[in-house]
Amino acid sequence: MIPSGFNLFYISYGPCVKSGPEMCFDIYGIMLHFYSHSLWLLFLAFAYRYYVMLREEPSRWMLQLSILIVYIPSFIMMVALLLDHTDPEIVRKVLKSRFPNYNLSGLIITGSVDTKKFAAMFAIIHMKMIDFSIIFSYAHAIIAILGMLFNGLLAYMALFQTPRVIKSYATLIVNFAITDFFACMFDFFVQQRLIPTGLTLAYVSNGYCSHFGPRTCYVAYSLMLHFLSHSLWSLLLSFSYRCYILYKPAPTRHILVFILLVIYLPSLLQWVSFLWAQDDPEEIRDILKEAFPSYNLTGHTVTGTKNILCFSALYTILHMTLPITPVYICILILRRKIISRLSFQGVNITKDTRNLHSQLLMALTYQAAIPGFYLFSVASYAIGQFGIYNHPALEYFTFSSFLLIPFLSPLASFIFVTPYRKFIKHSFLKMAHVEPAETSSTPHNYTSHIHVIG
């Protein structure tokens, strides 16, 4: 490795030279990312040893999830480095000009001629040569497809693998799964980019809807929005249900269905009203050309609203942004009440029941963090809407952050609901001839003031 100013050169001597500079650079990037991941694993190992001295040993699922999380920075680094590869001939010329005495004949030389781009944001945010539409399109496709698979599996398990003791709560799980499934499906179909400028709100669609025209993209986008908003209200209902059943008997499935229909009405009204907010796509395109002349929108499907102060657009914007903070506060308050109730020392419960309570607390902690992605989405939108800063990365990030919510939500049920976890282990890990072992079981009968635990 030869550093020089903001230039970084690599000379390879190994067997990769037989496959050319591209192969050497790719293998070098993979090697570096394993080095960095090894450092994070060392930190995780010490953190694990400290954790088990204070609490019970975490399950294999939790350890695998932790390893996956600490792997993400190394994976991003690898992808960023591979994208930052400069043409080898240019690298050779720059190296010759910097070090004319070096004999470079016959050597495989690779590198990056401007590491400032890499250091700023993992070589992605400030690299002008990157087509953001391609990067975010792949990201949306992968996350949306996985989200549909996860939520489809969750819906199946809620319908056919739910014990009678939590049958009523399964109604809410099915609602969650269906809502998040369609949110992922329409995101995959639309793959939206949000561009606010003044009172105009423009949408650039990169998904398959572009083959069917602007109107189809706009209708699909409005459907996606209304599923995302309903998902937020459903999350609040889920926490309210869990708090309610700690004090009173669980409501019937018919009552839950009725409540779901009631909280669905604002989202339904949002979808219907937003259909009338679409303006002429060519007018929106002209506004974008004037506001952002550097944006290349050729070949992209553009839709939008010229004046967001009209009721149909304003109601949607307010319904998608304003409830997030109060709903999140309510969720945190409900979570605190639930934890306080479950920690009540006056309730005499068995060891298995206490383990079940511990699992529920972990699920609540996990799910309480999910609405945080709403805040990131609203923040990225507000930065552009108020003219603070406009950048393609922020415009794509708004719905990329939203998409993580229906993608991550079903994982809580997979990890923390024991019957579902057993079903997944016996169905999928059986192919690897691994028999999963459960450390705790769900009791069917116990005495306490808690009627049903969802």
PDB file of C-alpha atoms in Angstrom, residues 205-349:
ATOM      1  CA  SER A 205     -40.697   6.350  -9.195  1.00  0.00           C
ATOM      2  CA  ASN A 206     -37.954   3.833  -9.967  1.00  0.00           C
ATOM      3  CA  GLY A 207     -39.974   0.633  -9.586  1.00  0.00           C
ATOM      4  CA  TYR A 208     -41.925  -1.543 -11.989  1.00  0.00           C
ATOM      5  CA  CYS A 209     -44.873   0.852 -11.880  1.00  0.00           C
ATOM      6  CA  SER A 210     -42.941   3.065 -14.313  1.00  0.00           C
ATOM      7  CA  HIS A 211     -43.829   0.570 -17.066  1.00  0.00           C
ATOM      8  CA  PHE A 212     -47.529   1.366 -16.545  1.00  0.00           C
ATOM      9  CA  GLY A 213     -47.361   5.163 -16.467  1.00  0.00           C
ATOM     10  CA  PRO A 214     -47.482   8.010 -13.928  1.00  0.00           C
ATOM     11  CA  ARG A 215     -51.078   7.427 -12.823  1.00  0.00           C
ATOM     12  CA  THR A 216     -50.387   3.824 -11.831  1.00  0.00           C
ATOM     13  CA  CYS A 217     -47.292   4.893  -9.891  1.00  0.00           C
ATOM     14  CA  TYR A 218     -49.243   7.588  -8.075  1.00  0.00           C
ATOM     15  CA  VAL A 219     -52.121   5.273  -7.081  1.00  0.00           C
ATOM     16  CA  ALA A 220     -49.683   2.592  -5.899  1.00  0.00           C
ATOM     17  CA  TYR A 221     -47.742   5.221  -3.957  1.00  0.00           C
ATOM     18  CA  SER A 222     -50.903   6.457  -2.227  1.00  0.00           C
ATOM     19  CA  LEU A 223     -51.769   2.865  -1.283  1.00  0.00           C
ATOM     20  CA  MET A 224     -48.290   2.368   0.157  1.00  0.00           C
ATOM     21  CA  LEU A 225     -48.621   5.537   2.254  1.00  0.00           C
ATOM     22  CA  HIS A 226     -51.956   4.503   3.691  1.00  0.00           C
ATOM     23  CA  PHE A 227     -50.598   1.072   4.678  1.00  0.00           C
ATOM     24  CA  LEU A 228     -47.620   2.724   6.406  1.00  0.00           C
ATOM     25  CA  SER A 229     -49.882   5.070   8.372  1.00  0.00           C
ATOM     26  CA  HIS A 230     -52.192   2.190   9.353  1.00  0.00           C
ATOM     27  CA  SER A 231     -49.139   0.255  10.538  1.00  0.00           C
ATOM     28  CA  LEU A 232     -48.313   3.054  12.993  1.00  0.00           C
ATOM     29  CA  TRP A 233     -51.833   3.076  14.450  1.00  0.00           C
ATOM     30  CA  SER A 234     -51.764  -0.726  14.613  1.00  0.00           C
ATOM     31  CA  LEU A 235     -48.546  -0.599  16.618  1.00  0.00           C
ATOM     32  CA  LEU A 236     -50.195   1.739  19.128  1.00  0.00           C
ATOM     33  CA  LEU A 237     -53.191  -0.610  19.331  1.00  0.00           C
ATOM     34  CA  SER A 238     -50.863  -3.547  19.950  1.00  0.00           C
ATOM     35  CA  PHE A 239     -49.267  -1.843  22.960  1.00  0.00           C
ATOM     36  CA  SER A 240     -52.686  -0.726  24.222  1.00  0.00           C
ATOM     37  CA  TYR A 241     -53.924  -4.315  24.000  1.00  0.00           C
ATOM     38  CA  ARG A 242     -50.940  -5.655  25.908  1.00  0.00           C
ATOM     39  CA  CYS A 243     -51.478  -3.099  28.650  1.00  0.00           C
ATOM     40  CA  TYR A 244     -55.239  -3.716  28.759  1.00  0.00           C
ATOM     41  CA  ILE A 245     -55.006  -7.493  29.255  1.00  0.00           C
ATOM     42  CA  LEU A 246     -52.777  -7.056  32.290  1.00  0.00           C
ATOM     43  CA  TYR A 247     -55.755  -5.562  34.137  1.00  0.00           C
ATOM     44  CA  LYS A 248     -58.855  -7.018  32.454  1.00  0.00           C
ATOM     45  CA  PRO A 249     -59.869 -10.119  30.471  1.00  0.00           C
ATOM     46  CA  ALA A 250     -58.845 -10.176  26.832  1.00  0.00           C
ATOM     47  CA  PRO A 251     -61.480  -8.783  24.437  1.00  0.00           C
ATOM     48  CA  THR A 252     -63.099 -11.051  21.882  1.00  0.00           C
ATOM     49  CA  ARG A 253     -61.861 -11.274  18.306  1.00  0.00           C
ATOM     50  CA  HIS A 254     -65.016  -9.529  17.054  1.00  0.00           C
ATOM     51  CA  ILE A 255     -64.310  -6.511  19.253  1.00  0.00           C
ATOM     52  CA  LEU A 256     -60.699  -6.416  18.058  1.00  0.00           C
ATOM     53  CA  VAL A 257     -61.803  -6.535  14.419  1.00  0.00           C
ATOM     54  CA  PHE A 258     -64.217  -3.662  15.061  1.00  0.00           C
ATOM     55  CA  ILE A 259     -61.456  -1.597  16.717  1.00  0.00           C
ATOM     56  CA  LEU A 260     -59.148  -2.323  13.782  1.00  0.00           C
ATOM     57  CA  LEU A 261     -61.789  -1.044  11.364  1.00  0.00           C
ATOM     58  CA  VAL A 262     -62.183   2.135  13.422  1.00  0.00           C
ATOM     59  CA  ILE A 263     -58.460   2.934  13.493  1.00  0.00           C
ATOM     60  CA  TYR A 264     -58.266   2.096   9.769  1.00  0.00           C
ATOM     61  CA  LEU A 265     -60.699   4.888   8.842  1.00  0.00           C
ATOM     62  CA  PRO A 266     -58.145   7.767   9.022  1.00  0.00           C
ATOM     63  CA  SER A 267     -55.775   5.838   6.740  1.00  0.00           C
ATOM     64  CA  LEU A 268     -58.613   4.998   4.342  1.00  0.00           C
ATOM     65  CA  LEU A 269     -59.628   8.669   4.208  1.00  0.00           C
ATOM     66  CA  GLN A 270     -55.992   9.571   3.564  1.00  0.00           C
ATOM     67  CA  TRP A 271     -55.807   7.199   0.582  1.00  0.00           C
ATOM     68  CA  VAL A 272     -59.058   8.394  -0.986  1.00  0.00           C
ATOM     69  CA  SER A 273     -58.280  12.091  -0.532  1.00  0.00           C
ATOM     70  CA  PHE A 274     -54.691  11.793  -1.734  1.00  0.00           C
ATOM     71  CA  LEU A 275     -55.842  10.419  -5.089  1.00  0.00           C
ATOM     72  CA  TRP A 276     -57.122  13.920  -5.905  1.00  0.00           C
ATOM     73  CA  ALA A 277     -53.792  15.605  -5.158  1.00  0.00           C
ATOM     74  CA  GLN A 278     -52.020  14.534  -8.346  1.00  0.00           C
ATOM     75  CA  ASP A 279     -51.110  17.292 -10.826  1.00  0.00           C
ATOM     76  CA  ASP A 280     -49.883  17.143 -14.412  1.00  0.00           C
ATOM     77  CA  PRO A 281     -46.562  15.207 -14.473  1.00  0.00           C
ATOM     78  CA  GLU A 282     -45.063  17.526 -17.110  1.00  0.00           C
ATOM     79  CA  GLU A 283     -45.700  20.579 -14.929  1.00  0.00           C
ATOM     80  CA  ILE A 284     -44.012  18.828 -12.003  1.00  0.00           C
ATOM     81  CA  ARG A 285     -41.065  17.930 -14.222  1.00  0.00           C
ATOM     82  CA  ASP A 286     -40.690  21.582 -15.318  1.00  0.00           C
ATOM     83  CA  ILE A 287     -40.735  22.753 -11.686  1.00  0.00           C
ATOM     84  CA  LEU A 288     -37.996  20.263 -10.812  1.00  0.00           C
ATOM     85  CA  LYS A 289     -35.879  21.331 -13.790  1.00  0.00           C
ATOM     86  CA  GLU A 290     -36.081  24.934 -12.651  1.00  0.00           C
ATOM     87  CA  ALA A 291     -35.392  24.175  -8.977  1.00  0.00           C
ATOM     88  CA  PHE A 292     -32.727  21.494  -9.499  1.00  0.00           C
ATOM     89  CA  PRO A 293     -31.128  21.904 -12.942  1.00  0.00           C
ATOM     90  CA  SER A 294     -28.389  19.412 -12.051  1.00  0.00           C
ATOM     91  CA  TYR A 295     -30.897  16.574 -11.505  1.00  0.00           C
ATOM     92  CA  ASN A 296     -31.056  14.131 -14.397  1.00  0.00           C
ATOM     93  CA  LEU A 297     -34.649  12.868 -14.510  1.00  0.00           C
ATOM     94  CA  THR A 298     -34.543  11.545 -18.063  1.00  0.00           C
ATOM     95  CA  GLY A 299     -36.310   8.212 -18.305  1.00  0.00           C
ATOM     96  CA  HIS A 300     -37.782   8.459 -14.801  1.00  0.00           C
ATOM     97  CA  THR A 301     -41.495   8.545 -14.005  1.00  0.00           C
ATOM     98  CA  VAL A 302     -42.302  11.844 -12.288  1.00  0.00           C
ATOM     99  CA  THR A 303     -45.529  12.667 -10.436  1.00  0.00           C
ATOM    100  CA  GLY A 304     -46.414  15.100  -7.685  1.00  0.00           C
ATOM    101  CA  THR A 305     -48.470  17.937  -6.250  1.00  0.00           C
ATOM    102  CA  LYS A 306     -47.860  21.575  -7.201  1.00  0.00           C
ATOM    103  CA  ASN A 307     -49.406  23.036  -4.050  1.00  0.00           C
ATOM    104  CA  ILE A 308     -49.341  20.928  -0.901  1.00  0.00           C
ATOM    105  CA  LEU A 309     -51.663  23.367   0.895  1.00  0.00           C
ATOM    106  CA  CYS A 310     -54.704  21.790  -0.773  1.00  0.00           C
ATOM    107  CA  PHE A 311     -56.700  19.555   1.592  1.00  0.00           C
ATOM    108  CA  SER A 312     -56.040  16.275  -0.221  1.00  0.00           C
ATOM    109  CA  ALA A 313     -52.260  16.684   0.001  1.00  0.00           C
ATOM    110  CA  LEU A 314     -52.087  18.531   3.322  1.00  0.00           C
ATOM    111  CA  TYR A 315     -54.194  15.932   5.149  1.00  0.00           C
ATOM    112  CA  THR A 316     -51.879  13.170   3.938  1.00  0.00           C
ATOM    113  CA  ILE A 317     -48.740  15.064   4.952  1.00  0.00           C
ATOM    114  CA  LEU A 318     -50.111  15.914   8.395  1.00  0.00           C
ATOM    115  CA  HIS A 319     -51.451  12.397   8.953  1.00  0.00           C
ATOM    116  CA  MET A 320     -48.081  10.891   7.998  1.00  0.00           C
ATOM    117  CA  THR A 321     -45.977  13.252  10.133  1.00  0.00           C
ATOM    118  CA  LEU A 322     -47.807  14.807  13.100  1.00  0.00           C
ATOM    119  CA  PRO A 323     -49.089  11.623  14.847  1.00  0.00           C
ATOM    120  CA  ILE A 324     -45.645  10.020  14.938  1.00  0.00           C
ATOM    121  CA  THR A 325     -44.291  11.886  17.968  1.00  0.00           C
ATOM    122  CA  PRO A 326     -47.428  11.634  20.183  1.00  0.00           C
ATOM    123  CA  VAL A 327     -47.948   7.997  19.180  1.00  0.00           C
ATOM    124  CA  TYR A 328     -44.328   7.215  20.002  1.00  0.00           C
ATOM    125  CA  ILE A 329     -44.697   8.957  23.384  1.00  0.00           C
ATOM    126  CA  CYS A 330     -47.864   6.934  24.085  1.00  0.00           C
ATOM    127  CA  ILE A 331     -46.020   3.734  23.184  1.00  0.00           C
ATOM    128  CA  LEU A 332     -43.204   4.555  25.602  1.00  0.00           C
ATOM    129  CA  ILE A 333     -45.722   5.372  28.359  1.00  0.00           C
ATOM    130  CA  LEU A 334     -47.608   2.122  27.751  1.00  0.00           C
ATOM    131  CA  ARG A 335     -44.346   0.189  27.714  1.00  0.00           C
ATOM    132  CA  ARG A 336     -43.413   1.694  31.078  1.00  0.00           C
ATOM    133  CA  LYS A 337     -46.805   0.751  32.544  1.00  0.00           C
ATOM    134  CA  ILE A 338     -46.489  -2.791  31.203  1.00  0.00           C
ATOM    135  CA  ILE A 339     -43.000  -3.193  32.651  1.00  0.00           C
ATOM    136  CA  SER A 340     -44.205  -1.818  35.990  1.00  0.00           C
ATOM    137  CA  ARG A 341     -47.120  -4.256  36.012  1.00  0.00           C
ATOM    138  CA  LEU A 342     -45.000  -7.256  35.067  1.00  0.00           C
ATOM    139  CA  SER A 343     -42.424  -6.322  37.723  1.00  0.00           C
ATOM    140  CA  PHE A 344     -45.068  -6.209  40.466  1.00  0.00           C
ATOM    141  CA  GLN A 345     -43.679  -8.347  43.280  1.00  0.00           C
ATOM    142  CA  GLY A 346     -47.083  -9.199  44.699  1.00  0.00           C
ATOM    143  CA  VAL A 347     -47.845 -11.614  41.882  1.00  0.00           C
ATOM    144  CA  ASN A 348     -46.649 -15.131  42.664  1.00  0.00           C
ATOM    145  CA  ILE A 349     -45.605 -16.721  39.381  1.00  0.00           C
TER     146      ILE A 349
END
